Tab-separated table of C-alpha atoms and ligand atoms in Angstrom:
chain	number	residue	atom	x	y	z
U	1	MET	CA	31.864	82.027	-86.636
U	2	ILE	CA	34.509	79.326	-87.153
U	3	ASP	CA	32.809	76.854	-89.441
U	4	LEU	CA	34.469	73.449	-89.198
U	5	ARG	CA	31.445	71.432	-90.296
U	6	SER	CA	32.848	70.598	-93.725
U	7	ASP	CA	35.246	71.713	-96.447
U	8	THR	CA	32.150	72.153	-98.617
U	9	VAL	CA	31.259	75.403	-96.811
U	10	THR	CA	34.026	77.388	-98.537
U	11	LYS	CA	32.875	80.331	-100.622
U	12	PRO	CA	34.389	81.348	-103.977
U	13	THR	CA	36.892	84.177	-103.620
U	14	GLU	CA	36.763	87.399	-105.622
U	15	ALA	CA	39.508	86.083	-107.933
U	16	MET	CA	37.627	82.820	-108.512
U	17	ARG	CA	34.430	84.759	-109.243
U	18	GLN	CA	36.362	86.880	-111.728
U	19	ALA	CA	37.580	83.731	-113.508
U	20	MET	CA	33.964	82.518	-113.626
U	21	ALA	CA	32.627	85.825	-114.911
U	22	THR	CA	35.074	85.948	-117.802
U	23	ALA	CA	34.924	82.253	-118.785
U	24	GLU	CA	34.538	81.413	-122.451
U	25	VAL	CA	31.397	79.248	-122.757
U	26	GLY	CA	29.345	77.165	-125.197
U	27	ASP	CA	26.670	74.462	-125.121
U	28	ASP	CA	28.324	71.615	-123.230
U	29	VAL	CA	25.612	69.073	-124.118
U	30	LEU	CA	26.802	69.608	-127.694
U	31	GLY	CA	30.413	69.296	-126.456
U	32	GLU	CA	31.032	72.947	-127.357
U	33	ASP	CA	32.019	74.555	-124.086
U	34	PRO	CA	35.738	75.305	-124.450
U	35	THR	CA	36.301	75.839	-120.714
U	36	VAL	CA	34.644	72.533	-119.796
U	37	ASN	CA	36.663	70.769	-122.496
U	38	ARG	CA	39.852	72.338	-121.156
U	39	LEU	CA	39.061	71.181	-117.597
U	40	GLN	CA	38.130	67.647	-118.712
U	41	ASP	CA	41.326	67.290	-120.780
U	42	ARG	CA	43.461	68.680	-118.003
U	43	MET	CA	41.985	66.363	-115.373
U	44	ALA	CA	42.373	63.344	-117.661
U	45	PHE	CA	46.033	64.312	-118.117
U	46	ILE	CA	46.615	64.896	-114.383
U	47	LEU	CA	45.019	61.550	-113.516
U	48	GLY	CA	46.666	59.655	-116.393
U	49	LYS	CA	43.364	58.624	-118.002
U	50	GLU	CA	42.178	58.882	-121.611
U	51	ALA	CA	39.169	61.102	-121.002
U	52	GLY	CA	37.265	63.156	-118.434
U	53	LEU	CA	33.656	64.205	-117.917
U	54	PHE	CA	32.435	67.239	-115.967
U	55	MET	CA	29.729	66.496	-113.393
U	56	PRO	CA	27.556	68.765	-111.269
U	57	SER	CA	28.306	66.817	-108.083
U	58	GLY	CA	30.415	64.073	-106.563
U	59	THR	CA	27.333	61.963	-106.029
U	60	MET	CA	26.420	62.063	-109.712
U	61	ALA	CA	30.029	61.304	-110.689
U	62	ASN	CA	29.995	58.194	-108.478
U	63	GLN	CA	26.565	57.042	-109.625
U	64	VAL	CA	27.294	57.521	-113.318
U	65	ALA	CA	30.517	55.534	-112.822
U	66	ILE	CA	28.611	52.689	-111.145
U	67	LYS	CA	25.908	52.709	-113.836
U	68	THR	CA	28.621	52.530	-116.495
U	69	HIS	CA	30.449	49.649	-114.791
U	70	ILE	CA	27.656	47.303	-113.726
U	71	GLN	CA	24.403	45.609	-114.781
U	72	PRO	CA	21.360	45.059	-112.512
U	73	GLY	CA	22.034	42.121	-110.191
U	74	ASP	CA	25.783	42.701	-110.012
U	75	GLU	CA	27.586	43.077	-106.710
U	76	ILE	CA	29.823	45.926	-105.597
U	77	ILE	CA	32.445	45.418	-102.893
U	78	ILE	CA	32.689	48.516	-100.719
U	79	ASP	CA	33.596	49.645	-97.217
U	80	LYS	CA	30.571	49.843	-94.905
U	81	ASN	CA	31.190	53.518	-94.187
U	82	ALA	CA	31.910	54.613	-97.753
U	83	HIS	CA	30.097	57.715	-98.962
U	84	ILE	CA	28.624	55.764	-101.893
U	85	PHE	CA	27.028	53.283	-99.497
U	86	TYR	CA	26.294	55.504	-96.504
U	87	TYR	CA	25.281	58.857	-97.976
U	88	GLU	CA	24.000	58.435	-101.525
U	89	CYS	CA	20.365	57.484	-100.837
U	90	ALA	CA	20.778	53.878	-102.061
U	91	ALA	CA	21.274	55.333	-105.557
U	92	ALA	CA	23.350	52.370	-106.744
U	93	ALA	CA	20.411	50.069	-105.964
U	94	VAL	CA	17.775	52.388	-107.429
U	95	ILE	CA	19.606	53.574	-110.549
U	96	SER	CA	21.894	50.647	-111.380
U	97	GLY	CA	20.255	47.665	-109.651
U	98	GLY	CA	23.496	46.967	-107.813
U	99	GLN	CA	23.886	45.061	-104.561
U	100	PHE	CA	26.542	46.076	-102.052
U	101	ASN	CA	28.812	43.691	-100.219
U	102	CYS	CA	29.941	45.913	-97.346
U	103	LEU	CA	33.277	45.145	-95.696
U	104	PRO	CA	34.635	46.458	-92.392
U	105	GLY	CA	37.588	48.529	-93.601
U	106	ASP	CA	40.280	49.841	-91.279
U	107	LYS	CA	39.032	53.427	-90.862
U	108	GLY	CA	37.332	52.859	-94.190
U	109	ILE	CA	40.440	51.577	-95.943
U	110	LEU	CA	40.121	48.177	-97.644
U	111	SER	CA	42.944	45.754	-98.423
U	112	ALA	CA	43.429	42.940	-100.926
U	113	GLU	CA	43.436	40.577	-97.924
U	114	LEU	CA	39.964	41.725	-96.885
U	115	ILE	CA	38.537	41.890	-100.402
U	116	GLY	CA	39.839	38.515	-101.655
U	117	PRO	CA	37.437	36.247	-99.691
U	118	ALA	CA	34.494	38.562	-100.515
U	119	ILE	CA	34.790	37.991	-104.269
U	120	ARG	CA	32.009	35.627	-105.304
U	121	PRO	CA	32.795	32.305	-106.961
U	122	LEU	CA	31.110	31.442	-110.269
U	123	ASP	CA	27.840	30.075	-108.950
U	124	ILE	CA	24.352	30.469	-110.395
U	125	HIS	CA	23.004	31.178	-106.883
U	126	GLN	CA	25.245	34.171	-106.270
U	127	PRO	CA	25.472	37.660	-107.760
U	128	PRO	CA	28.632	38.225	-109.793
U	129	THR	CA	31.164	40.594	-108.201
U	130	ARG	CA	31.723	43.254	-110.867
U	131	LEU	CA	33.078	46.292	-109.066
U	132	ILE	CA	35.317	47.239	-106.150
U	133	SER	CA	34.583	50.767	-104.960
U	134	LEU	CA	37.196	52.623	-102.898
U	135	GLU	CA	37.262	56.074	-101.258
U	136	ASN	CA	40.390	58.216	-100.849
U	137	SER	CA	40.627	60.123	-98.591
U	138	HIS	CA	37.908	58.400	-96.605
U	139	ASN	CA	35.362	60.782	-95.138
U	140	ARG	CA	33.773	58.667	-92.381
U	141	GLY	CA	37.143	57.040	-91.782
U	142	GLY	CA	38.389	60.427	-90.556
U	143	GLY	CA	40.328	61.412	-93.692
U	144	SER	CA	42.249	58.124	-93.808
U	145	ILE	CA	44.194	57.297	-96.968
U	146	TYR	CA	45.325	54.554	-99.320
U	147	THR	CA	48.981	54.054	-100.138
U	148	GLY	CA	49.985	53.313	-103.726
U	149	GLU	CA	51.092	49.801	-102.646
U	150	ASN	CA	47.748	49.040	-101.076
U	151	LEU	CA	45.920	50.145	-104.234
U	152	ALA	CA	48.320	48.183	-106.455
U	153	GLU	CA	47.542	44.969	-104.524
U	154	ILE	CA	43.791	45.578	-104.832
U	155	ALA	CA	44.164	46.352	-108.549
U	156	GLN	CA	46.085	43.115	-109.132
U	157	LEU	CA	43.378	41.109	-107.389
U	158	ALA	CA	40.716	42.883	-109.454
U	159	VAL	CA	42.509	42.146	-112.736
U	160	GLU	CA	42.892	38.461	-111.771
U	161	HIS	CA	39.111	38.224	-111.289
U	162	GLY	CA	38.030	40.494	-114.151
U	163	ILE	CA	36.566	43.051	-111.727
U	164	LYS	CA	36.620	46.829	-112.281
U	165	VAL	CA	37.842	49.325	-109.668
U	166	HIS	CA	36.210	52.716	-109.064
U	167	LEU	CA	37.811	55.343	-106.854
U	168	ASP	CA	35.696	58.002	-105.167
U	169	GLY	CA	38.478	60.565	-105.004
U	170	ALA	CA	36.345	63.467	-103.832
U	171	ARG	CA	39.426	64.443	-101.790
U	172	LEU	CA	42.078	62.656	-103.863
U	173	PHE	CA	44.483	65.618	-103.812
U	174	ASN	CA	44.396	65.447	-99.997
U	175	GLY	CA	45.013	61.697	-100.175
U	176	ALA	CA	47.975	62.049	-102.524
U	177	LEU	CA	49.525	64.829	-100.477
U	178	ALA	CA	49.319	62.778	-97.282
U	179	ALA	CA	50.665	59.639	-99.002
U	180	GLN	CA	53.487	61.703	-100.523
U	181	THR	CA	52.605	60.580	-104.000
U	182	THR	CA	50.729	61.927	-107.027
U	183	VAL	CA	47.055	61.641	-107.874
U	184	LYS	CA	48.197	60.025	-111.130
U	185	GLU	CA	49.994	57.230	-109.290
U	186	LEU	CA	46.939	56.554	-107.116
U	187	ALA	CA	44.566	56.705	-110.097
U	188	SER	CA	46.763	54.343	-112.129
U	189	HIS	CA	45.396	51.424	-110.076
U	190	THR	CA	41.773	52.172	-110.968
U	191	ASP	CA	39.454	51.951	-113.984
U	192	SER	CA	37.520	55.071	-113.064
U	193	VAL	CA	38.191	57.910	-110.678
U	194	CYS	CA	36.375	61.093	-109.743
U	195	VAL	CA	37.701	64.199	-108.046
U	196	ALA	CA	35.580	66.957	-106.471
U	197	PHE	CA	36.246	70.684	-106.715
U	198	SER	CA	33.573	71.779	-104.248
U	199	LYS	CA	35.393	70.498	-101.169
U	200	GLY	CA	38.930	71.518	-100.116
U	201	LEU	CA	39.608	73.038	-103.536
U	202	GLY	CA	37.040	75.756	-102.860
U	203	ALA	CA	34.909	75.832	-106.025
U	204	PRO	CA	31.125	76.253	-105.686
U	205	ALA	CA	30.325	73.013	-107.580
U	206	GLY	CA	31.748	70.399	-109.897
U	207	SER	CA	33.485	67.041	-110.056
U	208	VAL	CA	35.305	65.388	-112.930
U	209	LEU	CA	34.984	61.661	-113.664
U	210	CYS	CA	37.896	60.130	-115.596
U	211	GLY	CA	38.511	56.778	-117.264
U	212	SER	CA	39.126	55.195	-120.654
U	213	ALA	CA	37.706	56.911	-123.750
U	214	GLU	CA	35.238	54.029	-124.121
U	215	PHE	CA	34.117	54.324	-120.488
U	216	ILE	CA	33.559	58.082	-120.746
U	217	GLU	CA	31.684	57.696	-124.038
U	218	LYS	CA	29.166	55.461	-122.242
U	219	ALA	CA	29.159	57.654	-119.123
U	220	ILE	CA	28.066	60.734	-121.122
U	221	ARG	CA	24.779	59.001	-121.951
U	222	PHE	CA	24.118	58.146	-118.291
U	223	ARG	CA	24.963	61.690	-117.196
U	224	LYS	CA	22.319	62.919	-119.663
U	225	MET	CA	19.845	60.301	-118.405
U	226	LEU	CA	20.263	61.542	-114.829
U	227	GLY	CA	19.775	65.164	-115.807
U	228	GLY	CA	23.433	66.118	-115.522
U	229	GLY	CA	23.763	67.519	-119.042
U	230	MET	CA	24.348	71.237	-118.498
U	231	ARG	CA	24.707	74.005	-121.065
U	232	GLN	CA	27.017	77.058	-120.645
U	233	VAL	CA	28.643	75.403	-117.666
U	234	GLY	CA	32.100	76.735	-118.435
U	235	ILE	CA	31.209	79.288	-115.764
U	236	LEU	CA	31.570	76.500	-113.188
U	237	ALA	CA	34.465	74.772	-114.947
U	238	ALA	CA	36.382	78.071	-114.812
U	239	ALA	CA	36.118	77.980	-111.017
U	240	CYS	CA	37.523	74.438	-111.053
U	241	ILE	CA	40.431	75.472	-113.300
U	242	TYR	CA	41.100	78.391	-110.970
U	243	ALA	CA	41.094	75.916	-108.054
U	244	LEU	CA	43.593	73.655	-109.841
U	245	ASP	CA	45.909	76.603	-110.434
U	246	ASN	CA	45.642	78.129	-106.978
U	247	ASN	CA	44.235	75.800	-104.321
U	248	VAL	CA	45.987	72.436	-104.653
U	249	GLN	CA	49.394	73.271	-103.140
U	250	ARG	CA	47.798	75.021	-100.173
U	251	LEU	CA	45.984	71.840	-99.019
U	252	GLU	CA	49.149	71.296	-96.986
U	253	VAL	CA	48.038	74.199	-94.760
U	254	ASP	CA	44.689	72.471	-94.126
U	255	HIS	CA	46.508	69.277	-93.142
U	256	GLN	CA	48.766	71.180	-90.732
U	257	ASN	CA	45.756	72.958	-89.257
U	258	ALA	CA	43.950	69.640	-88.800
U	259	LYS	CA	46.976	68.219	-86.962
U	260	ARG	CA	47.144	71.346	-84.810
U	261	LEU	CA	43.464	71.018	-83.975
U	262	ALA	CA	43.839	67.297	-83.174
U	263	ARG	CA	46.811	67.880	-80.863
U	264	GLY	CA	44.976	70.707	-79.123
U	265	LEU	CA	41.821	68.640	-78.679
U	266	ALA	CA	43.886	65.761	-77.243
U	267	GLY	CA	44.922	68.105	-74.422
U	268	ILE	CA	41.349	69.054	-73.478
U	269	LYS	CA	39.797	67.098	-70.608
U	270	GLY	CA	36.827	64.978	-71.692
U	271	ILE	CA	37.816	64.761	-75.357
U	272	LYS	CA	39.254	61.577	-76.797
U	273	ILE	CA	41.298	61.641	-79.969
U	274	ASP	CA	44.497	60.095	-81.285
U	275	PRO	CA	46.230	62.834	-83.314
U	276	GLN	CA	48.229	60.100	-85.108
U	277	HIS	CA	45.062	59.194	-86.986
U	278	VAL	CA	44.732	62.678	-88.441
U	279	VAL	CA	46.621	62.635	-91.744
U	280	THR	CA	44.533	64.909	-93.999
U	281	ASN	CA	41.979	67.668	-93.247
U	282	ILE	CA	39.363	65.658	-91.325
U	283	VAL	CA	39.369	65.383	-87.531
U	284	LEU	CA	37.093	62.945	-85.683
U	285	PHE	CA	36.903	63.030	-81.908
U	286	ASP	CA	34.882	61.447	-79.140
U	287	VAL	CA	32.996	63.245	-76.357
U	288	ALA	CA	31.685	60.218	-74.419
U	289	SER	CA	33.532	61.412	-71.303
U	290	THR	CA	31.773	64.795	-71.299
U	291	PRO	CA	28.234	65.282	-69.956
U	292	MET	CA	26.919	65.612	-73.552
U	293	ASP	CA	26.258	63.428	-76.565
U	294	ALA	CA	27.519	64.608	-79.957
U	295	ASP	CA	24.254	66.331	-80.971
U	296	THR	CA	24.043	68.297	-77.730
U	297	PHE	CA	27.752	69.152	-77.885
U	298	ALA	CA	27.446	70.634	-81.387
U	299	GLU	CA	24.199	72.433	-80.627
U	300	ARG	CA	25.464	74.050	-77.409
U	301	LEU	CA	28.886	74.933	-78.811
U	302	ALA	CA	27.492	76.764	-81.854
U	303	PRO	CA	26.412	79.957	-80.032
U	304	ALA	CA	29.990	80.216	-78.678
U	305	GLY	CA	31.234	80.525	-82.273
U	306	VAL	CA	32.406	77.068	-83.410
U	307	LEU	CA	30.406	74.866	-85.763
U	308	LEU	CA	30.972	71.086	-85.820
U	309	ILE	CA	29.028	68.162	-87.245
U	310	PRO	CA	27.830	65.237	-85.108
U	311	PHE	CA	29.179	62.080	-86.762
U	312	GLY	CA	27.883	59.397	-84.401
U	313	PRO	CA	26.268	59.180	-80.943
U	314	THR	CA	29.403	60.565	-79.248
U	315	THR	CA	31.603	61.386	-82.260
U	316	LEU	CA	32.027	64.801	-83.860
U	317	ARG	CA	33.737	65.829	-87.074
U	318	ALA	CA	35.771	68.966	-87.721
U	319	VAL	CA	37.158	69.703	-91.178
U	320	THR	CA	39.800	72.297	-91.997
U	321	HIS	CA	39.606	74.239	-95.269
U	322	LEU	CA	40.671	77.388	-97.039
U	323	ASP	CA	38.286	79.654	-95.165
U	324	VAL	CA	39.831	78.678	-91.803
U	325	THR	CA	43.179	80.090	-90.657
U	326	THR	CA	45.665	78.768	-88.104
U	327	ALA	CA	44.556	81.607	-85.789
U	328	ASP	CA	40.950	80.374	-86.181
U	329	ILE	CA	42.069	76.895	-85.092
U	330	ASP	CA	43.743	78.297	-81.971
U	331	LEU	CA	40.649	80.345	-81.197
U	332	ALA	CA	38.366	77.329	-81.743
U	333	LEU	CA	40.478	75.315	-79.287
U	334	GLU	CA	40.223	78.104	-76.715
U	335	ILE	CA	36.448	78.308	-77.184
U	336	ILE	CA	36.023	74.512	-76.825
U	337	GLN	CA	38.191	74.475	-73.695
U	338	GLN	CA	36.167	77.278	-72.052
U	339	PHE	CA	32.906	75.654	-73.180
U	340	LEU	CA	33.813	72.338	-71.526
U	341	LYS	CA	34.908	74.025	-68.313
U	342	LYS	CA	31.366	75.393	-67.959
U	343	ALA	CA	29.609	72.205	-69.084
H	401	LIG	C1	33.983	61.059	-100.108
H	401	LIG	C2	32.833	61.769	-100.747
H	401	LIG	N1	32.355	61.332	-101.915
H	401	LIG	C3	31.335	61.926	-102.544
H	401	LIG	C4	30.732	63.033	-101.997
H	401	LIG	C5	29.549	63.636	-102.708
H	401	LIG	O1	29.804	64.893	-103.228
H	401	LIG	P1	28.605	65.901	-103.555
H	401	LIG	O2	28.200	66.494	-102.254
H	401	LIG	O3	29.249	66.886	-104.494
H	401	LIG	O4	27.531	65.126	-104.205
H	401	LIG	C6	31.177	63.538	-100.774
H	401	LIG	C7	30.529	64.724	-100.172
H	401	LIG	O5	30.824	65.154	-99.100
H	401	LIG	C8	32.257	62.892	-100.127
H	401	LIG	O6	32.707	63.299	-98.937
């Protein structure tokens, strides 16, 4: 089975499991897990922030960040397809009392030009704009990315208006690689940033939220409130450290495989895709010109050995990752071609 549904389907390798099994641990709620502390410090250093905080999931990392940044009744500027808005069960409204102002980003990517007019004036009738939330790479945008310049312009606008910037960097290493820059440069334009280890980096769980020491001090309390205080969790942090040591450089392979898949799909009759838009490990394509909608396409293709995720009425998503080889991509293309010939 060639599983292209998501980069979250990767399974820990034997070597990663070994690192987990031998991790030094302690009670992390008491701040005594040496492996967690090592990961937090290392991520803070890599991202150029004062402190880091280990989180069980990307969703909790985002929601703790929002809770730390805003008060009930505040407004958050966000792209309308951002994970935080689209896929997190309205958590920002429920947990933090935030209101979203959703903007139509270009494949999910916002600009200072777009954000500027959305910032609320001082007016007792309107909610104050307190946070700009960005996503890099952008999942529903098809793995699209921010450049450092774009982020710098947004950051300048935010500073001028006294607004904080949060970056959902679940796939920030992919974003930096594609933008030919460092995660530190990208993170330098934000007040808080989180990176996930359970996606292309191949760990079973874990995200790290980074920001100023003061921000993280407050965030620890909210993590506890939401039930994210874990105990001997160095076992998971060890997997994340292993991923940092072994799985960051190889993301390049995933990007090349995604490009290869996109180019191959572009040559298959009935499929619409512009391979130019594929810059990281996410591939979105359209099947409106086939006899099937996206749900039917995915359902009927699965028994042939390729798993995809429907991403809209006629849009499907394929994601490359470390459990998929270049030969798997070629085979998947062959299977899809044969499948469509019979459709
Ligand atoms: C961009 C982005 N942010 C956040 C998340 C949430 O991560 P988790 O599934 O660990 O909660 C995801 C998950 O796919 C994601 O794609």
